[in-house]
Coordinates of C-alpha atoms and ligand atoms in Angstrom, one line a residue:
X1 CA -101.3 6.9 6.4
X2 CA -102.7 5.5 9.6
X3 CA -100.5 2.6 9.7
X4 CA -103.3 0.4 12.4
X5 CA -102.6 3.1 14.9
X6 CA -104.4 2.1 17.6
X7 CA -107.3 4.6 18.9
X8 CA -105.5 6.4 21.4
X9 CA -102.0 7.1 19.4
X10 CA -104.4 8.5 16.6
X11 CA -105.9 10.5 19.0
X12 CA -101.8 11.3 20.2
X13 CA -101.2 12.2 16.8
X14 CA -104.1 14.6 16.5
X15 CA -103.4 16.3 19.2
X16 CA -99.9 17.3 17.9
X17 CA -101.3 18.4 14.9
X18 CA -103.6 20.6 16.7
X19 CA -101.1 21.9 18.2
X20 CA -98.5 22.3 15.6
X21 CA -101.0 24.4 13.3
X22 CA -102.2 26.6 16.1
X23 CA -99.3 27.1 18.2
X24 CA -96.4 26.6 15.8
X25 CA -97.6 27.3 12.5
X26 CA -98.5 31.0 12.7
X27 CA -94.7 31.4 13.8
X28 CA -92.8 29.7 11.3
X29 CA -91.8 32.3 9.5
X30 CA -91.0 35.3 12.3
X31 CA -89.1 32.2 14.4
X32 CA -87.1 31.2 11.4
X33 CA -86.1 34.6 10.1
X34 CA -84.6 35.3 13.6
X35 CA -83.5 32.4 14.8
X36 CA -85.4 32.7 17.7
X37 CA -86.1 29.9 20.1
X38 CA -89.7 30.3 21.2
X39 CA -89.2 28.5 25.0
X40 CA -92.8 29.0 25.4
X41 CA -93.9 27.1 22.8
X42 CA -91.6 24.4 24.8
X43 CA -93.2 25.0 27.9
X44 CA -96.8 24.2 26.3
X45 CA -95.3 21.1 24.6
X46 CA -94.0 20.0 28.1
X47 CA -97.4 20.3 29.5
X48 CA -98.8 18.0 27.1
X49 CA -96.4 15.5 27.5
X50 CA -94.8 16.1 24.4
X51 CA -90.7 16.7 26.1
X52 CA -91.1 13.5 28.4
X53 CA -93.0 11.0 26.0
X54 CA -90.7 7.6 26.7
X55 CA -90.3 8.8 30.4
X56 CA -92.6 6.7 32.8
X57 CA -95.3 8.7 34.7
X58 CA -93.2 7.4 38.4
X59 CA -91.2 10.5 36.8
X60 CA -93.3 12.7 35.5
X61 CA -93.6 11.8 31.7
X62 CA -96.0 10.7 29.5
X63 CA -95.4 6.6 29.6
X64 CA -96.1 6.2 26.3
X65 CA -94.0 4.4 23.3
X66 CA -91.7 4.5 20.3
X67 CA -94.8 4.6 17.7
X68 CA -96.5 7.7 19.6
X69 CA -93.3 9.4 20.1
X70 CA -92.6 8.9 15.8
X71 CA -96.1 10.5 15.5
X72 CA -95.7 13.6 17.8
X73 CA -92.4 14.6 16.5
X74 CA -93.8 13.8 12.8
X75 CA -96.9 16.2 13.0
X76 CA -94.7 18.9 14.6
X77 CA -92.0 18.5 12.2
X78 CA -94.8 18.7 9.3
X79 CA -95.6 22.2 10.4
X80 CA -91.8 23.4 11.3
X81 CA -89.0 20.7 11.1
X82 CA -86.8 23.1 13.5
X83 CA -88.8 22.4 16.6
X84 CA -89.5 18.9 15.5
X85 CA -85.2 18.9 15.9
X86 CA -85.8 20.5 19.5
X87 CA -88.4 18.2 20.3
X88 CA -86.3 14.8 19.0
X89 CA -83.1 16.2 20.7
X90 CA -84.6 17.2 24.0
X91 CA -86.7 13.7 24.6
X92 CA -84.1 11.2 22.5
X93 CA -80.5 12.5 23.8
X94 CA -80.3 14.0 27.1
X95 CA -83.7 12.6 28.8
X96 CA -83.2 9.4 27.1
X97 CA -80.0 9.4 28.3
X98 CA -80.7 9.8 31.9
X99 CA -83.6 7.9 31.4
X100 CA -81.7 4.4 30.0
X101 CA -78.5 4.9 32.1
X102 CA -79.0 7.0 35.1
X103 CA -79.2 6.0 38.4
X104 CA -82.6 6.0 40.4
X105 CA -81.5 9.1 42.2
X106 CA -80.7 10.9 39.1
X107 CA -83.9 10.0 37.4
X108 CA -85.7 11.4 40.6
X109 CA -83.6 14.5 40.6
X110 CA -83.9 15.5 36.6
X111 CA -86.5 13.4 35.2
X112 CA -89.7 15.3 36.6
X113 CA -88.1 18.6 35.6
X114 CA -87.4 17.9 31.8
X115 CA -90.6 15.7 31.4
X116 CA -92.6 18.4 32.4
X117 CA -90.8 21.1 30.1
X118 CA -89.7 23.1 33.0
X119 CA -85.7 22.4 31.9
X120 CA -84.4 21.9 28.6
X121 CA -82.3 19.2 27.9
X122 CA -78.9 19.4 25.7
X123 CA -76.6 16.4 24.8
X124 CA -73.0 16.9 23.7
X125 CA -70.7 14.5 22.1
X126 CA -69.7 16.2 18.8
X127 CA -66.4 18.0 19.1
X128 CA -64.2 20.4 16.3
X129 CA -62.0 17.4 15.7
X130 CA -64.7 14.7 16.3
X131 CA -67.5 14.3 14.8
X132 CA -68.6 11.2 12.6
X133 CA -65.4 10.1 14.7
X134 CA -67.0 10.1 18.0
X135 CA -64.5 7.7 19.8
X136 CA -61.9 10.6 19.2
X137 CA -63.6 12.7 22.1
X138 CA -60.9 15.1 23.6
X139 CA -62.9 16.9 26.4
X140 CA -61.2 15.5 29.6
X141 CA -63.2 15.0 33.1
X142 CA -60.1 14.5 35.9
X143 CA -61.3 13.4 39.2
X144 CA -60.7 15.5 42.0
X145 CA -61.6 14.3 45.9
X146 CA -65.5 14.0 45.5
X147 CA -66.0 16.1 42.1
X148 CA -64.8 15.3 38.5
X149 CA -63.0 18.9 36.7
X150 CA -64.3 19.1 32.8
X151 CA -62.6 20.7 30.5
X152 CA -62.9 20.9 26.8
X153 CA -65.1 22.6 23.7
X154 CA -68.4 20.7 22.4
X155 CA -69.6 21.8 19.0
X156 CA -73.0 21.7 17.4
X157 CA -74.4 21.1 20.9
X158 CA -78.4 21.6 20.5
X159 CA -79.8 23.8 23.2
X160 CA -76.3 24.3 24.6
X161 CA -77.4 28.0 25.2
X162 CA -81.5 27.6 25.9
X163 CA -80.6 24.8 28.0
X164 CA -81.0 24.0 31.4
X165 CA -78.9 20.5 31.9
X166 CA -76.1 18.8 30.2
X167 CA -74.9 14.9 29.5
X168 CA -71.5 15.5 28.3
X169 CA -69.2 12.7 27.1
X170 CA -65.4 13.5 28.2
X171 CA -62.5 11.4 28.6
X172 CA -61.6 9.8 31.8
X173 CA -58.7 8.2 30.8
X174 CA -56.3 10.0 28.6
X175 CA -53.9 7.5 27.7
X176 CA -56.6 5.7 25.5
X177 CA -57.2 8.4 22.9
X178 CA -54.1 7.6 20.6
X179 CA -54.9 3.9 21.8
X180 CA -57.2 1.1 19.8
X181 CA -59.2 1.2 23.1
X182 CA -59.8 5.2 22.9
X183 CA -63.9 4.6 23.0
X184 CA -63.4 2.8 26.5
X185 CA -61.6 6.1 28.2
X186 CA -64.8 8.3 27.7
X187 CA -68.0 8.6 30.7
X188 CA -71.1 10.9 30.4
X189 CA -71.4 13.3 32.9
X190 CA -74.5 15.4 34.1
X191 CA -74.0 19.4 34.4
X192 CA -76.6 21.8 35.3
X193 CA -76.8 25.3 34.1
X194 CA -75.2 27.4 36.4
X195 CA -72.3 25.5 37.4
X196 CA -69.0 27.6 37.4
X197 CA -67.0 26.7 34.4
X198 CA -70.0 25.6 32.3
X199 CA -71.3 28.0 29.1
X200 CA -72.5 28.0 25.7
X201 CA -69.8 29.4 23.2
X202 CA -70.6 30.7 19.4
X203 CA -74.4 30.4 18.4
X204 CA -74.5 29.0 14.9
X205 CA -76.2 30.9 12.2
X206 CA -77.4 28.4 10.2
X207 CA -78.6 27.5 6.9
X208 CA -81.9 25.7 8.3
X209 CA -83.4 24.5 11.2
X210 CA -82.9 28.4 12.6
X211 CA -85.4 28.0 15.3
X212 CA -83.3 25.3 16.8
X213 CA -80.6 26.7 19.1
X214 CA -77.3 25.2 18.3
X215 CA -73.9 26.4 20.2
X216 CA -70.9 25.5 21.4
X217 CA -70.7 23.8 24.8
X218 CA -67.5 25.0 26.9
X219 CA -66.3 23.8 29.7
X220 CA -63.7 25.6 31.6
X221 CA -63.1 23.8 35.1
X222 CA -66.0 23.2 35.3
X223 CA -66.4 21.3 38.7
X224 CA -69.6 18.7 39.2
X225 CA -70.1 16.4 42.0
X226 CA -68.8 13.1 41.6
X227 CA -72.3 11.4 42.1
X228 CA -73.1 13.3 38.3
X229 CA -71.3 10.7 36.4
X230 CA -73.9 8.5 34.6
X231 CA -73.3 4.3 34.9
X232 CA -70.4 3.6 35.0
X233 CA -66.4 5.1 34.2
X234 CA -65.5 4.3 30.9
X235 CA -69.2 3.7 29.7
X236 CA -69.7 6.6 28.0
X237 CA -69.1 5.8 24.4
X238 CA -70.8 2.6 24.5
X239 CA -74.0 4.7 26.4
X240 CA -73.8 7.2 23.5
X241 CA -74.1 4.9 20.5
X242 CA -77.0 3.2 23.0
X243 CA -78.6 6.6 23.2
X244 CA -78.2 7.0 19.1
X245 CA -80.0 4.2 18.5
X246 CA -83.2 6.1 19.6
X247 CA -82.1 9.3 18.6
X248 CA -82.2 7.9 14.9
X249 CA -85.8 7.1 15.4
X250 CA -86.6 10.5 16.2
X251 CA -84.3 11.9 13.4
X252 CA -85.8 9.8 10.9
X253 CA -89.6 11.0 12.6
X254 CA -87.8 14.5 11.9
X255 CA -87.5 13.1 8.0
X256 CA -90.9 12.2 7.7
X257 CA -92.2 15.1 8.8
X258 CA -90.3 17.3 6.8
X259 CA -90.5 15.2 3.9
X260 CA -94.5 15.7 4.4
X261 CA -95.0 19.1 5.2
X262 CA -93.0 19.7 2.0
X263 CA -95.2 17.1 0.0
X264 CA -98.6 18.5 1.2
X265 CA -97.6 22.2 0.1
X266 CA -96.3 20.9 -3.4
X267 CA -99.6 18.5 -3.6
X268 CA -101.8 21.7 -3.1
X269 CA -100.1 23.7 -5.2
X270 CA -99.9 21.5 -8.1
X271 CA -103.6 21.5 -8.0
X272 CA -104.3 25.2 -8.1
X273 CA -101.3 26.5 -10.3
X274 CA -102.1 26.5 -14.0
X275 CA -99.8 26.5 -16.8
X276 CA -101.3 25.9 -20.8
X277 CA -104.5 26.0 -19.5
X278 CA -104.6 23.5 -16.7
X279 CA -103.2 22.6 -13.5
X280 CA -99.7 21.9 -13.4
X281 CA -100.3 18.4 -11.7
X282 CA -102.4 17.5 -14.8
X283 CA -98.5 17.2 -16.4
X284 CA -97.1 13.5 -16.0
X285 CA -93.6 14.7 -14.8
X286 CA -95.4 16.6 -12.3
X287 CA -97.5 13.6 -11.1
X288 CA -94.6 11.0 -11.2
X289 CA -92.7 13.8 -8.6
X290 CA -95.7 13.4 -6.1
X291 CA -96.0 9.9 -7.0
X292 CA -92.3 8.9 -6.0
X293 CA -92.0 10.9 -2.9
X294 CA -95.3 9.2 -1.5
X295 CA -94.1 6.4 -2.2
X296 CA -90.8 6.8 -0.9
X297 CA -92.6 8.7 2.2
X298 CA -94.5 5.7 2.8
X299 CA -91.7 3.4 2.8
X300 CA -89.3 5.3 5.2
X301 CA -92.4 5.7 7.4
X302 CA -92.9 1.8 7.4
X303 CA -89.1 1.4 8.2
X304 CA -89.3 4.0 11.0
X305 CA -92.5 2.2 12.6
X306 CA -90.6 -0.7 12.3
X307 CA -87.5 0.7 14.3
X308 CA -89.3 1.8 17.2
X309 CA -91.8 -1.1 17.5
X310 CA -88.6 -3.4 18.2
X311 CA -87.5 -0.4 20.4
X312 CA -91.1 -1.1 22.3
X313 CA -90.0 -4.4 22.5
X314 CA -86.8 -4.0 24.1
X315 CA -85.1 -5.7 21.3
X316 CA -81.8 -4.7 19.2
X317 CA -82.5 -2.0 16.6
X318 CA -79.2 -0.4 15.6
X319 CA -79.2 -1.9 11.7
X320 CA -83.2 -0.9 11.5
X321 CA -82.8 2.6 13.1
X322 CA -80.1 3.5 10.7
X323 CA -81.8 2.3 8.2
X324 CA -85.1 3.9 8.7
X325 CA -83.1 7.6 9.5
X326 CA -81.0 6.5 6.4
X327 CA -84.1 6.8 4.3
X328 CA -86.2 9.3 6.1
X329 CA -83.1 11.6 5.6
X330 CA -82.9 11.0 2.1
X331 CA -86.5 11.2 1.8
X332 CA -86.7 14.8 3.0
X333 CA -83.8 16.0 0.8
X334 CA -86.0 14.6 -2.4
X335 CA -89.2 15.7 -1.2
X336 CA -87.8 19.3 -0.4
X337 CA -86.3 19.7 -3.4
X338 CA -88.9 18.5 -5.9
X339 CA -91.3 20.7 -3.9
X340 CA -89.3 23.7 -4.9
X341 CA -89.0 22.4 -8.7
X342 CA -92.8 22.3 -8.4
X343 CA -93.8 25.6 -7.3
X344 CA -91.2 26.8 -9.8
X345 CA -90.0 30.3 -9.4
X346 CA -92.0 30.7 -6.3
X347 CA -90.7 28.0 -5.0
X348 CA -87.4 29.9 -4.4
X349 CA -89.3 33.0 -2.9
X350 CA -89.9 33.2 0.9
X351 CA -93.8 33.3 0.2
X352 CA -94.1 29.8 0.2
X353 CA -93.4 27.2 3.0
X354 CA -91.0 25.0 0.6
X355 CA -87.5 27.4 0.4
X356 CA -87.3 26.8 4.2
X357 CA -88.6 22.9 4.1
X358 CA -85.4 23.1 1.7
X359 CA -83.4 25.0 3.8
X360 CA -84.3 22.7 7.0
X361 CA -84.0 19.4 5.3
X362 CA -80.1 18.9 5.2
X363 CA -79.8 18.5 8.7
X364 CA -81.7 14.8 8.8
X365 CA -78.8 13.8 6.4
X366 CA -76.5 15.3 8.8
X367 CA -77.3 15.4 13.0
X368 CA -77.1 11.7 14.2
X369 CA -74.9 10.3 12.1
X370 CA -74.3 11.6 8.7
X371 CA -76.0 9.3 5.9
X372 CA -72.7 8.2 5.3
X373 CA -72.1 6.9 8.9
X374 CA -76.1 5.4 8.8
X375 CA -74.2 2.9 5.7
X376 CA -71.2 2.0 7.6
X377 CA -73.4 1.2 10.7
X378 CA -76.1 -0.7 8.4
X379 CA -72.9 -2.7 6.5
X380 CA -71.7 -3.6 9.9
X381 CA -74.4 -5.1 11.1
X382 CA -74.7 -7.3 8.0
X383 CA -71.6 -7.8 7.4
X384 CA -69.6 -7.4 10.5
X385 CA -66.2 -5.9 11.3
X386 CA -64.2 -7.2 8.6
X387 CA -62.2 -4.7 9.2
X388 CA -60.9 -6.1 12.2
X389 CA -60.9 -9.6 11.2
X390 CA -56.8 -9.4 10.1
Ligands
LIG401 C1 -78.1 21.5 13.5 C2 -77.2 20.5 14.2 C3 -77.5 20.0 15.4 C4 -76.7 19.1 16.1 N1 -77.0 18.7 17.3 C5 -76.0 17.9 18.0 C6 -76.2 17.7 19.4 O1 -77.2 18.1 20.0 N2 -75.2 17.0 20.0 C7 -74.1 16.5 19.4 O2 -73.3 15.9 20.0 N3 -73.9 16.7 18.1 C8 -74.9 17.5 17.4 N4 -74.7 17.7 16.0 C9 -73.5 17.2 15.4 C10 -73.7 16.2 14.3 O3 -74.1 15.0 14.9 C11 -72.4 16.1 13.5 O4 -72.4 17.3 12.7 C12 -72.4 14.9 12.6 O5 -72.3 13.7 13.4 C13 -71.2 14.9 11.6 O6 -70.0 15.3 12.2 P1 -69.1 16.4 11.6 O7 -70.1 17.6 11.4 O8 -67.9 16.6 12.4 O9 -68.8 15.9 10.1 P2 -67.5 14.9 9.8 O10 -67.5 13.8 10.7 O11 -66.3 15.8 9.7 O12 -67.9 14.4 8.3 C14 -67.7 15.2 7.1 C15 -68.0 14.3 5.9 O13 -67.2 13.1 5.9 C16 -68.0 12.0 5.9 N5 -67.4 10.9 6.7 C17 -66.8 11.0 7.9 N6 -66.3 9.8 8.3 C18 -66.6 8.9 7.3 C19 -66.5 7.5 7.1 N7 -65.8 6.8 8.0 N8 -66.9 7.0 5.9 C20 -67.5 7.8 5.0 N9 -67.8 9.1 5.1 C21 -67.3 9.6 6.3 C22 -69.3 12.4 6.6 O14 -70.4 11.6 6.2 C23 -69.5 13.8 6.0 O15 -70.0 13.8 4.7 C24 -75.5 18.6 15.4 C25 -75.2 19.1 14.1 C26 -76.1 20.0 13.5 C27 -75.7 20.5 12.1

């Protein structure tokens, strides 16, 4: 669907397909299989502008929008939704995070480098014990002379081991986590590989999205400069819902892409596998499969443009990101799962693309808010806290 791109985000969008089926796609397989994070792959992407897309050329990025950045992570996700995840979490969570809250000097300092692909970025605010609970952060950052002392474990942290730099959310004031105000005690803080104290813990062996590194963060210590707090103390909860906002978009890209690559293989096949004589898409509850999941495609892709073209305008999205990662997610569950149903008993063999579409799929239910969470956020915004209203 081309959506009244305008020339040059089609020509955005080719170029990540061009890129996805000759650099990723020959790889799918050997990357997943291993779990291997192919940082060279990265560093291409970051020479095409594809790990700085929202970050202004002043700092080394591409300069270009919420619709173009939905298409790039899209294509790529088509081909291999695992480094469509790597892609969405480099550019949403830890650039985007520097980018929206950081000061100029920080910007200046990290900007240039993950624009460019030369550092990966990794964002960590999921712990053991808080998750979908966010607000319950226990990682504590004390302040000590001119440096702040982080200590605490960070779960599910994307790229906490291929990583080069860090936004951590820790708790600056301990007295608020039992407290109503326990999101107001937490700040995001910038670490760089390398600093004493700072280092990726268990490597999760996961069910899908393999090629994407995901670890534990630990911080033991770990001693930064005081100047590496981002905004203000206390902000960091409220940055971190800011930062989600976007990072929905990109999840819900993730959906569409996934959702599509899984489509297009179960479209072909239906064509060319033959059952009583003639193609197995000649069978109506083959054709109402396709036929719903385009549909449905189409429609989470509308509610994703729409999301990040009032992101493009600067204007509150956090009801129409959640809804359009909301149905992306659940999209790309349906999709991957019909596919399989499709291709039959093949369909559950490694010789086709749609066990690991299957596989990979979960995850956009999951990272950035559970669907779950994506409802309570959506109700909110309609409804409001009512829960707070006694
Ligand atoms: C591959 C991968 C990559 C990730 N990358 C990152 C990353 O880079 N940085 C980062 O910080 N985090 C990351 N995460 C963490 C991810 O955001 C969390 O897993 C997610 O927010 C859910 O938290 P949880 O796993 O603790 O589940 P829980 O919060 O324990 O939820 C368990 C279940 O309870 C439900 N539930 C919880 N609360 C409610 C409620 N109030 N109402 C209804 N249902 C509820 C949930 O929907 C879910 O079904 C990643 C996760 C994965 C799997």
């Amino acid at each position: 669907m081309d959506f009244a791109l305008t020339e040059t985000q089609e020509m955005i969008r080719q170029e990540a397909r061009r890129f996805a089926q000759e650099e990723i796609a020959p790889h799918v397989k050997e990357w997943d299989e291993a779990a291997h994070f192919p940082r060279d792959v990265f560093r291409k992407m970051g020479e095409l502008g594809f790990l700085g897309v929202l970050v202004p050329e002043e700092y080394g990025g591409a300069g270009l929008g919420y619709i173009e950045y939905i298409t790039i992570v899209e294509e790529i996700a088509t081909v291999d939704p695992a480094i469509g995840l790597g892609v969405a979490a480099h550019n949403s969570l830890c650039t985007g995070h520097i980018l929206k809250y950081g000061s100029e000097e920080q910007k200046r300092k990290y900007l240039p480098k993950l624009a460019t692909g030369e550092w990966i970025g990794a964002w960590a605010l999921t712990e053991p014990t808080a998750g979908s609970d966010a607000g319950g952060t226990r990682t504590t950052a004390v302040r000590d002379g001119d440096h702040w002392v982080l200590n605490g474990t960070k779960t599910f942290t994307t790229h906490a081991r291929v990583g080069d730099l860090l936004v951590v959310m820790a708790r600056t004031d301990p007295e608020s986590l039992n407290s109503p105000k326990k999101h107001h005690g937490i700040s995001a803080f910038i670490v760089e590989k390398g600093t004493p104290g700072f280092r990726a813990g268990k490597h999760e062996n996961k069910l899908g999205m393999r090629a994407s590194d995901t670890s534990e963060t630990i911080l033991e210590n770990c001693r930064i400069p005081a100047e590496n707090l981002v905004g203000k103390e206390g902000e960091g909860f409220k940055q971190a819902m800011g930062i989600l906002d976007g990072g929905r978009i990109s999840i819900a890209a993730l959906g569409l892409g996934t959702a599509r690559g899984a489509l297009e293989a179960a479209i072909e096949y239906a064509r060319e596998r033959e059952q009583f004589g003639r193609p197995i898409g000649s069978f109506q509850a083959i054709q109402w499969k396709i036929a719903d999941i385009a549909t449905e495609l189409d429609a989470a892709r509308l509610l994703t443009y729409r999301a990040g073209w009032l992101m493009d305008q600067g204007k509150s999205c956090t009801k129409e990101s959640a809804m359009a990662k909301l149905m992306a997610g659940e999209v790309s569950v349906k999709a991957a799962v019909e596919a399989v149903q499709i291709f039959g008993g093949y369909g559950f063999t490694k010789d086709y693309p749609v066990e690991k579409f299957f596989r990979d799929c979960k995850l956009n239910t999951i990272g950035e808010g559970t669907s779950e969470i994506q409802r309570l956020v959506i109700a909110r915004q309609i409804l409001g806290r009512l829960d707070r209203k006694k």
